[in-house]
Coordinates of C-alpha atoms in Angstrom, one line a residue:
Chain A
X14 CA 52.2 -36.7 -186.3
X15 CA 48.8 -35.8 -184.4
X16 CA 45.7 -36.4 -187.1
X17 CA 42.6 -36.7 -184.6
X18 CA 42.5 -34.1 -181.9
X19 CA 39.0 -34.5 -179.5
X20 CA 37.1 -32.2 -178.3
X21 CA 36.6 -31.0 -175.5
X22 CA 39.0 -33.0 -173.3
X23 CA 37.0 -33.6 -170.5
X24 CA 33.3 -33.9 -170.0
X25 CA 31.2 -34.8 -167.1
X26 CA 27.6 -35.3 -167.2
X27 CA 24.5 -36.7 -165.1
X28 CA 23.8 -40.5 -165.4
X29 CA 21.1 -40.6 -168.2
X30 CA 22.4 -37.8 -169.8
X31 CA 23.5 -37.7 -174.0
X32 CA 27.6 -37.2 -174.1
X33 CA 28.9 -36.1 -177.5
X34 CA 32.6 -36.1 -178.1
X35 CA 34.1 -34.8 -181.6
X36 CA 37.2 -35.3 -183.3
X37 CA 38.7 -33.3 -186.0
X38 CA 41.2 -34.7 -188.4
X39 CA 43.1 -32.4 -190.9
X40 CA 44.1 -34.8 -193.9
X41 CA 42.2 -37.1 -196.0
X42 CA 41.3 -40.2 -194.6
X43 CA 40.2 -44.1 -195.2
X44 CA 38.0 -44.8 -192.0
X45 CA 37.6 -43.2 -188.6
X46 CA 37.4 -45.4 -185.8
X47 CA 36.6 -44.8 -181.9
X48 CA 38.1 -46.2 -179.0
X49 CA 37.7 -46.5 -175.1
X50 CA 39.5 -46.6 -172.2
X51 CA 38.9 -47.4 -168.9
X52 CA 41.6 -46.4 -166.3
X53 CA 45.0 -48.2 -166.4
X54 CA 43.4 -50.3 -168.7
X55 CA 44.1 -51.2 -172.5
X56 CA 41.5 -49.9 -175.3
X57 CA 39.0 -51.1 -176.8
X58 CA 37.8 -50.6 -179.9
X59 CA 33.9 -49.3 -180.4
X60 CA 33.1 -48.9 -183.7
X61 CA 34.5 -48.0 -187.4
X62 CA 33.3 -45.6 -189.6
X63 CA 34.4 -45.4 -193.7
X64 CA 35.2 -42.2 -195.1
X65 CA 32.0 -43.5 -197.9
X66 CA 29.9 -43.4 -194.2
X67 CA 28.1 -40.7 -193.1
X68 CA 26.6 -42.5 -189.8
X69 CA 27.0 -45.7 -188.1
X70 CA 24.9 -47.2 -184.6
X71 CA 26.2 -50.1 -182.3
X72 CA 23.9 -50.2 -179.2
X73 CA 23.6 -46.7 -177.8
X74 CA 26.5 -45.5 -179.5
X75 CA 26.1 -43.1 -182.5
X76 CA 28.8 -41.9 -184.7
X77 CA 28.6 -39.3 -187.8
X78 CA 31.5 -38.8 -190.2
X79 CA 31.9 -35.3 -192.3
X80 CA 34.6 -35.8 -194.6
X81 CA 33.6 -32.0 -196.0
X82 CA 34.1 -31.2 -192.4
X83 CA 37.1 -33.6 -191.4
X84 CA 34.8 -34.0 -188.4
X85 CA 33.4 -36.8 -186.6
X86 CA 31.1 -37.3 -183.3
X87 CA 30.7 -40.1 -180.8
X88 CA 27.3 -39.4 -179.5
X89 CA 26.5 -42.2 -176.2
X90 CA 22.6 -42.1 -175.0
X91 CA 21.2 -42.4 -171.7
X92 CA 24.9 -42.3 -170.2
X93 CA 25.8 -44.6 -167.5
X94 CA 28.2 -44.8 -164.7
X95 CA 29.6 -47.8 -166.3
X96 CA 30.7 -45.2 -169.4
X97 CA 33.2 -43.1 -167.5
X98 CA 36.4 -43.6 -169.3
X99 CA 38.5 -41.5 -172.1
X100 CA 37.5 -41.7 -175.7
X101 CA 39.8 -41.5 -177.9
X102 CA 39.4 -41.5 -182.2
X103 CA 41.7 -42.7 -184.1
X104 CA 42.1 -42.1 -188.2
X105 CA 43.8 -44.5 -190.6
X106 CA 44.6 -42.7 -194.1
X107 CA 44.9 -43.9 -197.8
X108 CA 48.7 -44.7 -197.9
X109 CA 49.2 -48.5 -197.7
X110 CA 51.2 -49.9 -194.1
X111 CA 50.3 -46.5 -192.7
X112 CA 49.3 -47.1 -188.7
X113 CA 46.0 -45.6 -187.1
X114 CA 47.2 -42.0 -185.7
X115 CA 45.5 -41.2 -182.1
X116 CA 44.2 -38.5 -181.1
X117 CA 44.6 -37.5 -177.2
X118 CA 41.4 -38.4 -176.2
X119 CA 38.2 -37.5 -174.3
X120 CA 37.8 -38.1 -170.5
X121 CA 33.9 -38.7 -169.4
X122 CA 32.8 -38.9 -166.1
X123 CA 29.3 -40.0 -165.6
X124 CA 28.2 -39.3 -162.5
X125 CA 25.7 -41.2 -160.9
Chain B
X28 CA 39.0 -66.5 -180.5
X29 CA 41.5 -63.9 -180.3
X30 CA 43.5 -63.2 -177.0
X31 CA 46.6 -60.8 -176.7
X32 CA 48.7 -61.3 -173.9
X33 CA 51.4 -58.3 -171.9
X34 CA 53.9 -58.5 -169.4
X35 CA 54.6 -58.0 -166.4
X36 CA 51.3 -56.3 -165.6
X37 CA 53.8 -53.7 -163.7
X38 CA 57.4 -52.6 -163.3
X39 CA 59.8 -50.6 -161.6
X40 CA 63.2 -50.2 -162.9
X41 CA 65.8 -48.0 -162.1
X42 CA 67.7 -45.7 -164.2
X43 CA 70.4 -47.3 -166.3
X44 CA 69.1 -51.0 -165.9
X45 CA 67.8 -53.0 -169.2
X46 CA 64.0 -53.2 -170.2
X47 CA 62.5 -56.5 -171.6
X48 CA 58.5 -56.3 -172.4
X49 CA 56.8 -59.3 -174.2
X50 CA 53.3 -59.4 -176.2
X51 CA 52.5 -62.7 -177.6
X52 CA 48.8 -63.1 -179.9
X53 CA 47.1 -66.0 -179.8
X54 CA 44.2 -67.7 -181.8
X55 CA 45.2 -65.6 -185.3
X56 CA 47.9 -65.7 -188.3
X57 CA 50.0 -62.9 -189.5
X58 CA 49.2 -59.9 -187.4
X59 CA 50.0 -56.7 -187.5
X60 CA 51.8 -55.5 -184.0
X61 CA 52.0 -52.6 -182.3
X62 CA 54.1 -51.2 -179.1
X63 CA 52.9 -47.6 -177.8
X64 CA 53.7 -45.5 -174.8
X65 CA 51.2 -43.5 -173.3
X66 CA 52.2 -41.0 -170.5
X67 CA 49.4 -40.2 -167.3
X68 CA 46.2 -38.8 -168.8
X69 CA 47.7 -38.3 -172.4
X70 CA 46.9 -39.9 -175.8
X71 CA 49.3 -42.9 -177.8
X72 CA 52.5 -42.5 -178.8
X73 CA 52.9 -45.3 -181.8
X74 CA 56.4 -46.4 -181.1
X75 CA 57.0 -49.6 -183.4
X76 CA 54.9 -51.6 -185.2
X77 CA 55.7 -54.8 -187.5
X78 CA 53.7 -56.7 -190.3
X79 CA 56.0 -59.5 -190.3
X80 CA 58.6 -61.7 -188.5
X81 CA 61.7 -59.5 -188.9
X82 CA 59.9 -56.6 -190.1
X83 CA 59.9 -53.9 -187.6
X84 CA 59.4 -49.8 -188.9
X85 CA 60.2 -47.3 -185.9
X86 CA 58.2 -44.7 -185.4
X87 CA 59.8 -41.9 -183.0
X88 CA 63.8 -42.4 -182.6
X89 CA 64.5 -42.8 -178.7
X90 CA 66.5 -45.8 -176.0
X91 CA 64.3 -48.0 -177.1
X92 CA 64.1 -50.9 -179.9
X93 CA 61.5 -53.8 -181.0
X94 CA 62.0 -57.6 -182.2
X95 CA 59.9 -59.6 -183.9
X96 CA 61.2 -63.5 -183.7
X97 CA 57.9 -64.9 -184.2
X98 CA 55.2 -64.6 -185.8
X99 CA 52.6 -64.1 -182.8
X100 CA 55.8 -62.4 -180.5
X101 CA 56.7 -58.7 -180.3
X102 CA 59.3 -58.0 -177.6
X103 CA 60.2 -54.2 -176.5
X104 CA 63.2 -53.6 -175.1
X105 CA 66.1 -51.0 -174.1
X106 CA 69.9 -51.4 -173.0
X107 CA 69.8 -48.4 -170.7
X108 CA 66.6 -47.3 -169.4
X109 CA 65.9 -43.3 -168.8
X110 CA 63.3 -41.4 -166.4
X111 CA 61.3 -40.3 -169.0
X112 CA 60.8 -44.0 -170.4
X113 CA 58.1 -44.2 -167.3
X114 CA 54.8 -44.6 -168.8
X115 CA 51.9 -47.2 -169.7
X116 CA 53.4 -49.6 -172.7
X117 CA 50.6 -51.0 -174.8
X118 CA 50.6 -54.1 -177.6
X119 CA 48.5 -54.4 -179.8
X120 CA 47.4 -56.3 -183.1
X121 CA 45.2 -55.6 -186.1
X122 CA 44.7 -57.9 -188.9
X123 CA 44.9 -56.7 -193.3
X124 CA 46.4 -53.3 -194.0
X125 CA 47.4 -51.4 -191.0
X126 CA 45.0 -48.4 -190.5
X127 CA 42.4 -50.2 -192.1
X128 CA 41.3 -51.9 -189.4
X129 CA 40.5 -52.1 -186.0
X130 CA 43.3 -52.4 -183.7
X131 CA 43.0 -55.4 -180.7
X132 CA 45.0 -54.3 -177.2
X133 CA 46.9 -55.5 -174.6
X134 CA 46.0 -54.8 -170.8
X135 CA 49.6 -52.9 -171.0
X136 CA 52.3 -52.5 -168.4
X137 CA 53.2 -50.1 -165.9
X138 CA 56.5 -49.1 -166.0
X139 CA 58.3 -46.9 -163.7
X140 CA 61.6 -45.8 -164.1
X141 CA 63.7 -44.6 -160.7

């Protein structure tokens, strides 16, 4: 079944420009983590969040977690052409063997 | 350090004909795999994923099945390929409990069912 579902599903913004992507998740969950995707291309992971987390940085990625909320953001500063790809979150729960679920992702185009 | 290997980068089979897609890990013990499908511009479809030689759970009952014979090897495959098995096939591996880590991917393969 679906967990994460981004939001909005596709985005396009200047070069320079802050992108924010957000995910909403509807059970309870162990971690959030984030993903990209370049075209015809496999993904790669960005970053991991725990549900004890509220906000985590790796470069000029930003990511806040809201378990009151079931929310989380991706926020990427001063966007570059090199970013345009889909984001995609992905939420791994509390029962044991139980896979990340993915949501269908964010497309960003960054347009130079 | 950690490599994941897929292939054939791309395929075209047609309808009816037998599918064989391999993943092999290297440089790690014990991984978790995964096989997903991904149709254009969508998200992942988690179609099998193992945490052992032998051990394989399915995920979404279709054509399709999943071997483990080694450790390091998940293999995907079908008897009798149908159009809608066209789509983007990705491996990938994670290591401890899966979903409570991060997941390590393939560079997938194109497959294109006629």
């Amino acid at each position: 079944s679906q967990q994460g579902e981004e939001d909005p599903q596709a985005l396009s913004i200047q070069e320079g420009e802050n992108a924010t992507m957000n995910c909403s998740y509807k059970t309870s969950i162990n971690n959030l983590q984030w993903y990209r995707q370049n075209s015809g291309r496999g993904l790669v992971h960005l970053i991991l969040i725990r549900s004890n987390e509220r906000e985590k940085h790796s470069g000029r990625l930003r990511v806040t977690l809201d378990t009151s909320k079931k929310s989380s953001s991706l926020l990427i500063t001063a966007s570059r052409a090199a970013d345009t790809a889909s984001y995609f979150c992905a939420t791994g729960g509390y029962s044991g063997n139980t896979p990340l679920v993915f949501g269908k992702g964010t497309r960003l185009s960054v347009i130079a | 350090s950690q490599t994941i290997h897929q292939w054939p980068a791309t395929l075209v089979q047609p309808v009816g004909s037998p599918l064989s897609l391999e993943c092999t890990v290297e440089g790690t013990s014990n991984p978790n795999l995964y096989w997903y499908r991904q149709a254009a511009g969508r998200g992942l479809q988690l179609l099998f994923y193992s945490v052992g030689i032998g051990q394989i759970s399915s995920e979404v009952p279709q054509n399709l099945s999943a071997s483990r014979p080694q450790d390091r090897q998940f293999i995907l495959s079908s008897k009798k390929l149908l159009l809608s098995d066209s789509g983007f096939y990705l491996c990938a591996w994670s290591l401890g409990t899966p979903g409570d880590h991060e997941q390590y991917f393939g560079p997938g393969t194109r497959l294109t069912v006629t």
